[in-house]
N, CA and C atoms as an extended XYZ file, in Angstrom:
240
Properties=species:S:1:pos:R:3:atomname:S:1:resname:S:1:resid:I:1 pbc="F F F"
N        65.817      162.255      104.242 N   MET     1
C        64.586      161.903      103.573 CA  MET     1
C        64.407      162.835      102.377 C   MET     1
N        63.840      162.309      101.319 N   ILE     2
C        63.557      163.097      100.118 CA  ILE     2
C        62.051      163.315      100.025 C   ILE     2
N        61.661      164.572       99.838 N   HIS     3
C        60.258      164.945       99.689 CA  HIS     3
C        60.037      165.378       98.244 C   HIS     3
N        59.115      164.737       97.544 N   ASP     4
C        58.767      165.114       96.176 CA  ASP     4
C        57.611      166.105       96.227 C   ASP     4
N        57.875      167.335       95.766 N   LEU     5
C        56.862      168.391       95.785 CA  LEU     5
C        56.740      169.018       94.407 C   LEU     5
N        55.544      169.463       94.074 N   LYS     6
C        55.323      170.191       92.830 CA  LYS     6
C        55.448      171.683       93.107 C   LYS     6
N        55.888      172.414       92.081 N   ILE     7
C        56.019      173.863       92.198 CA  ILE     7
C        55.712      174.486       90.839 C   ILE     7
N        55.018      175.602       90.846 N   GLU     8
C        54.729      176.295       89.596 CA  GLU     8
C        55.980      177.008       89.096 C   GLU     8
N        56.058      177.146       87.788 N   TYR     9
C        57.235      177.729       87.148 CA  TYR     9
C        57.580      179.104       87.721 C   TYR     9
N        56.577      179.950       87.956 N   GLU    10
C        56.835      181.310       88.447 CA  GLU    10
C        57.602      181.296       89.766 C   GLU    10
N        57.286      180.337       90.636 N   PHE    11
C        57.956      180.245       91.932 CA  PHE    11
C        59.319      179.571       91.811 C   PHE    11
N        59.424      178.583       90.945 N   ALA    12
C        60.714      177.915       90.716 CA  ALA    12
C        61.728      178.914       90.174 C   ALA    12
N        61.273      179.786       89.299 N   LYS    13
C        62.157      180.792       88.714 CA  LYS    13
C        62.776      181.669       89.801 C   LYS    13
N        62.010      181.988       90.842 N   LEU    14
C        62.530      182.808       91.937 CA  LEU    14
C        63.658      182.104       92.680 C   LEU    14
N        63.598      180.780       92.783 N   HIS    15
C        64.703      180.030       93.392 CA  HIS    15
C        65.976      180.210       92.570 C   HIS    15
N        65.848      180.128       91.257 N   PHE    16
C        67.025      180.159       90.394 CA  PHE    16
C        67.654      181.536       90.264 C   PHE    16
N        66.862      182.594       90.382 N   ILE    17
C        67.452      183.934       90.276 CA  ILE    17
C        67.843      184.493       91.640 C   ILE    17
N        67.664      183.690       92.691 N   GLY    18
C        68.127      184.071       94.023 CA  GLY    18
C        67.215      184.998       94.798 C   GLY    18
N        65.958      185.129       94.388 N   LYS    19
C        65.035      186.024       95.090 CA  LYS    19
C        64.174      185.312       96.117 C   LYS    19
N        64.276      183.993       96.191 N   ASN    20
C        63.458      183.241       97.138 CA  ASN    20
C        64.253      182.041       97.639 C   ASN    20
N        64.529      182.015       98.933 N   ASN    21
C        65.236      180.876       99.527 CA  ASN    21
C        64.396      180.239      100.634 C   ASN    21
N        63.084      180.284      100.467 N   TRP    22
C        62.182      179.698      101.453 CA  TRP    22
C        60.929      179.183      100.750 C   TRP    22
N        60.196      178.327      101.457 N   GLU    23
C        58.934      177.781      100.968 CA  GLU    23
C        57.941      177.749      102.121 C   GLU    23
N        56.740      178.212      101.888 N   LEU    24
C        55.641      178.077      102.844 CA  LEU    24
C        54.857      176.842      102.428 C   LEU    24
N        54.782      175.869      103.315 N   ARG    25
C        54.141      174.599      102.971 CA  ARG    25
C        53.316      174.067      104.133 C   ARG    25
N        52.291      173.300      103.802 N   LYS    26
C        51.545      172.556      104.815 CA  LYS    26
C        52.493      171.497      105.361 C   LYS    26
N        52.524      171.357      106.673 N   ASN    27
C        53.464      170.414      107.293 CA  ASN    27
C        52.831      169.025      107.401 C   ASN    27
N        52.575      168.442      106.247 N   ASP    28
C        51.972      167.110      106.206 CA  ASP    28
C        52.997      166.022      105.899 C   ASP    28
N        54.290      166.395      105.918 N   ARG    29
C        55.349      165.447      105.566 CA  ARG    29
C        56.431      165.348      106.630 C   ARG    29
N        56.237      165.986      107.771 N   ASP    30
C        57.222      165.951      108.855 CA  ASP    30
C        58.600      166.390      108.365 C   ASP    30
N        58.663      167.602      107.795 N   PHE    31
C        59.913      168.151      107.274 CA  PHE    31
C        60.943      168.299      108.387 C   PHE    31
N        62.190      167.999      108.087 N   LYS    32
C        63.294      168.107      109.049 CA  LYS    32
C        64.484      168.791      108.385 C   LYS    32
N        65.285      169.484      109.214 N   VAL    33
C        66.533      170.074      108.722 CA  VAL    33
C        67.401      168.950      108.169 C   VAL    33
N        67.971      169.186      106.997 N   GLY    34
C        68.814      168.192      106.343 CA  GLY    34
C        68.084      167.368      105.301 C   GLY    34
N        66.741      167.394      105.328 N   ASP    35
C        65.971      166.686      104.306 CA  ASP    35
C        66.168      167.366      102.954 C   ASP    35
N        65.898      166.633      101.906 N   THR    36
C        65.986      167.151      100.543 CA  THR    36
C        64.585      167.282       99.967 C   THR    36
N        64.353      168.395       99.269 N   ILE    37
C        63.107      168.569       98.524 CA  ILE    37
C        63.446      168.426       97.051 C   ILE    37
N        62.766      167.505       96.377 N   GLN    38
C        62.895      167.390       94.928 CA  GLN    38
C        61.659      168.040       94.324 C   GLN    38
N        61.864      169.208       93.726 N   PHE    39
C        60.768      169.952       93.118 CA  PHE    39
C        60.550      169.479       91.685 C   PHE    39
N        59.290      169.310       91.315 N   THR    40
C        58.912      169.075       89.929 CA  THR    40
C        58.141      170.306       89.478 C   THR    40
N        58.652      170.963       88.446 N   VAL    41
C        58.040      172.199       87.956 CA  VAL    41
C        56.831      171.847       87.095 C   VAL    41
N        55.704      172.490       87.403 N   ILE    42
C        54.482      172.267       86.629 CA  ILE    42
C        54.124      173.536       85.863 C   ILE    42
N        53.320      173.350       84.827 N   GLU    43
C        52.854      174.460       83.987 CA  GLU    43
C        54.008      175.216       83.351 C   GLU    43
N        55.006      174.501       82.903 N   TRP    44
C        56.135      175.107       82.204 CA  TRP    44
C        56.145      174.553       80.799 C   TRP    44
N        55.596      175.302       79.875 N   GLU    45
C        55.466      174.897       78.483 CA  GLU    45
C        54.807      173.523       78.372 C   GLU    45
N        53.820      173.284       79.242 N   GLY    46
C        53.088      172.028       79.208 CA  GLY    46
C        53.862      170.825       79.701 C   GLY    46
N        55.007      171.043       80.303 N   SER    47
C        55.861      169.945       80.738 CA  SER    47
C        55.917      169.871       82.254 C   SER    47
N        56.138      168.677       82.761 N   SER    48
C        56.322      168.526       84.201 CA  SER    48
C        57.524      167.636       84.485 C   SER    48
N        58.518      167.678       83.613 N   ASN    49
C        59.671      166.810       83.822 CA  ASN    49
C        60.923      167.575       84.231 C   ASN    49
N        60.810      168.871       84.455 N   TRP    50
C        61.951      169.639       84.933 CA  TRP    50
C        61.991      169.501       86.445 C   TRP    50
N        63.088      168.954       86.964 N   LYS    51
C        63.218      168.726       88.403 CA  LYS    51
C        64.508      169.340       88.914 C   LYS    51
N        64.477      169.759       90.163 N   TYR    52
C        65.679      170.248       90.829 CA  TYR    52
C        65.530      170.020       92.318 C   TYR    52
N        66.655      170.078       93.030 N   GLU    53
C        66.650      169.771       94.461 CA  GLU    53
C        67.157      170.937       95.289 C   GLU    53
N        66.638      171.008       96.514 N   ARG    54
C        67.099      171.956       97.516 CA  ARG    54
C        67.136      171.232       98.858 C   ARG    54
N        68.038      171.682       99.743 N   THR    55
C        68.171      171.106      101.079 CA  THR    55
C        67.497      172.022      102.090 C   THR    55
N        66.774      171.450      103.031 N   ILE    56
C        66.119      172.223      104.088 CA  ILE    56
C        67.160      172.585      105.140 C   ILE    56
N        67.297      173.887      105.416 N   THR    57
C        68.266      174.353      106.410 CA  THR    57
C        67.602      174.834      107.695 C   THR    57
N        66.286      175.098      107.653 N   ASN    58
C        65.563      175.516      108.852 CA  ASN    58
C        64.080      175.222      108.659 C   ASN    58
N        63.419      174.833      109.736 N   VAL    59
C        61.973      174.603      109.720 CA  VAL    59
C        61.367      175.512      110.783 C   VAL    59
N        60.595      176.514      110.335 N   PHE    60
C        59.967      177.476      111.244 CA  PHE    60
C        58.494      177.117      111.371 C   PHE    60
N        58.040      176.895      112.624 N   ASP    61
C        56.643      176.500      112.825 CA  ASP    61
C        55.992      177.200      114.015 C   ASP    61
N        56.451      178.388      114.354 N   ASP    62
C        55.981      179.103      115.544 CA  ASP    62
C        54.653      179.807      115.275 C   ASP    62
N        53.560      179.249      115.802 N   THR    63
C        52.243      179.860      115.609 CA  THR    63
C        52.067      181.116      116.452 C   THR    63
N        52.916      181.319      117.456 N   ASN    64
C        52.839      182.534      118.275 CA  ASN    64
C        53.263      183.772      117.493 C   ASN    64
N        53.945      183.578      116.376 N   LEU    65
C        54.392      184.705      115.559 CA  LEU    65
C        53.563      184.856      114.290 C   LEU    65
N        52.365      184.271      114.280 N   GLY    66
C        51.430      184.497      113.192 CA  GLY    66
C        51.317      183.396      112.156 C   GLY    66
N        52.121      182.366      112.266 N   LEU    67
C        52.037      181.273      111.305 CA  LEU    67
C        50.839      180.391      111.655 C   LEU    67
N        50.044      180.069      110.657 N   GLN    68
C        48.856      179.251      110.887 CA  GLN    68
C        49.261      177.843      111.316 C   GLN    68
N        48.522      177.292      112.257 N   ASP    69
C        48.792      175.943      112.758 CA  ASP    69
C        48.770      174.941      111.608 C   ASP    69
N        49.763      174.066      111.565 N   GLY    70
C        49.838      173.048      110.528 CA  GLY    70
C        50.670      173.443      109.329 C   GLY    70
N        51.221      174.670      109.347 N   TYR    71
C        52.054      175.144      108.246 CA  TYR    71
C        53.460      175.448      108.749 C   TYR    71
N        54.424      175.400      107.836 N   VAL    72
C        55.816      175.700      108.164 CA  VAL    72
C        56.419      176.576      107.077 C   VAL    72
N        57.438      177.320      107.468 N   ILE    73
C        58.274      178.027      106.503 CA  ILE    73
C        59.601      177.288      106.482 C   ILE    73
N        59.973      176.805      105.307 N   LEU    74
C        61.200      176.040      105.143 CA  LEU    74
C        62.267      176.921      104.514 C   LEU    74
N        63.386      177.105      105.198 N   SER    75
C        64.536      177.755      104.577 CA  SER    75
C        65.232      176.686      103.756 C   SER    75
N        65.580      177.032      102.513 N   ILE    76
C        66.186      176.045      101.622 CA  ILE    76
C        67.423      176.622      100.958 C   ILE    76
N        68.321      175.732      100.567 N   GLU    77
C        69.497      176.166       99.814 CA  GLU    77
C        69.853      175.102       98.796 C   GLU    77
N        70.533      175.556       97.762 N   LYS    78
C        70.974      174.663       96.699 CA  LYS    78
C        72.031      173.722       97.243 C   LYS    78
N        71.938      172.459       96.858 N   GLU    79
C        72.952      171.495       97.277 CA  GLU    79
C        74.258      171.806       96.568 C   GLU    79
N        75.339      171.748       97.306 N   LEU    80
C        76.646      172.039       96.709 CA  LEU    80
C        77.303      170.774       96.225 C   LEU    80
């Protein structure tokens, strides 16, 4: 499944320089390992047409370890 999500430029930049390989998101889309996220970058020189994809490699949703109910941490990696 492909999930279309918006992301601010500052956070997208962290994906590209290798400092962030995860996303904290509300779990309103039933994310699954193997799904693809198509990010659309917003607030980047007034444009919203820069897009890139990442694959979900792990979905963490354990509220016993402090994660708020209804949210997930998605481990992501660049598609090869």
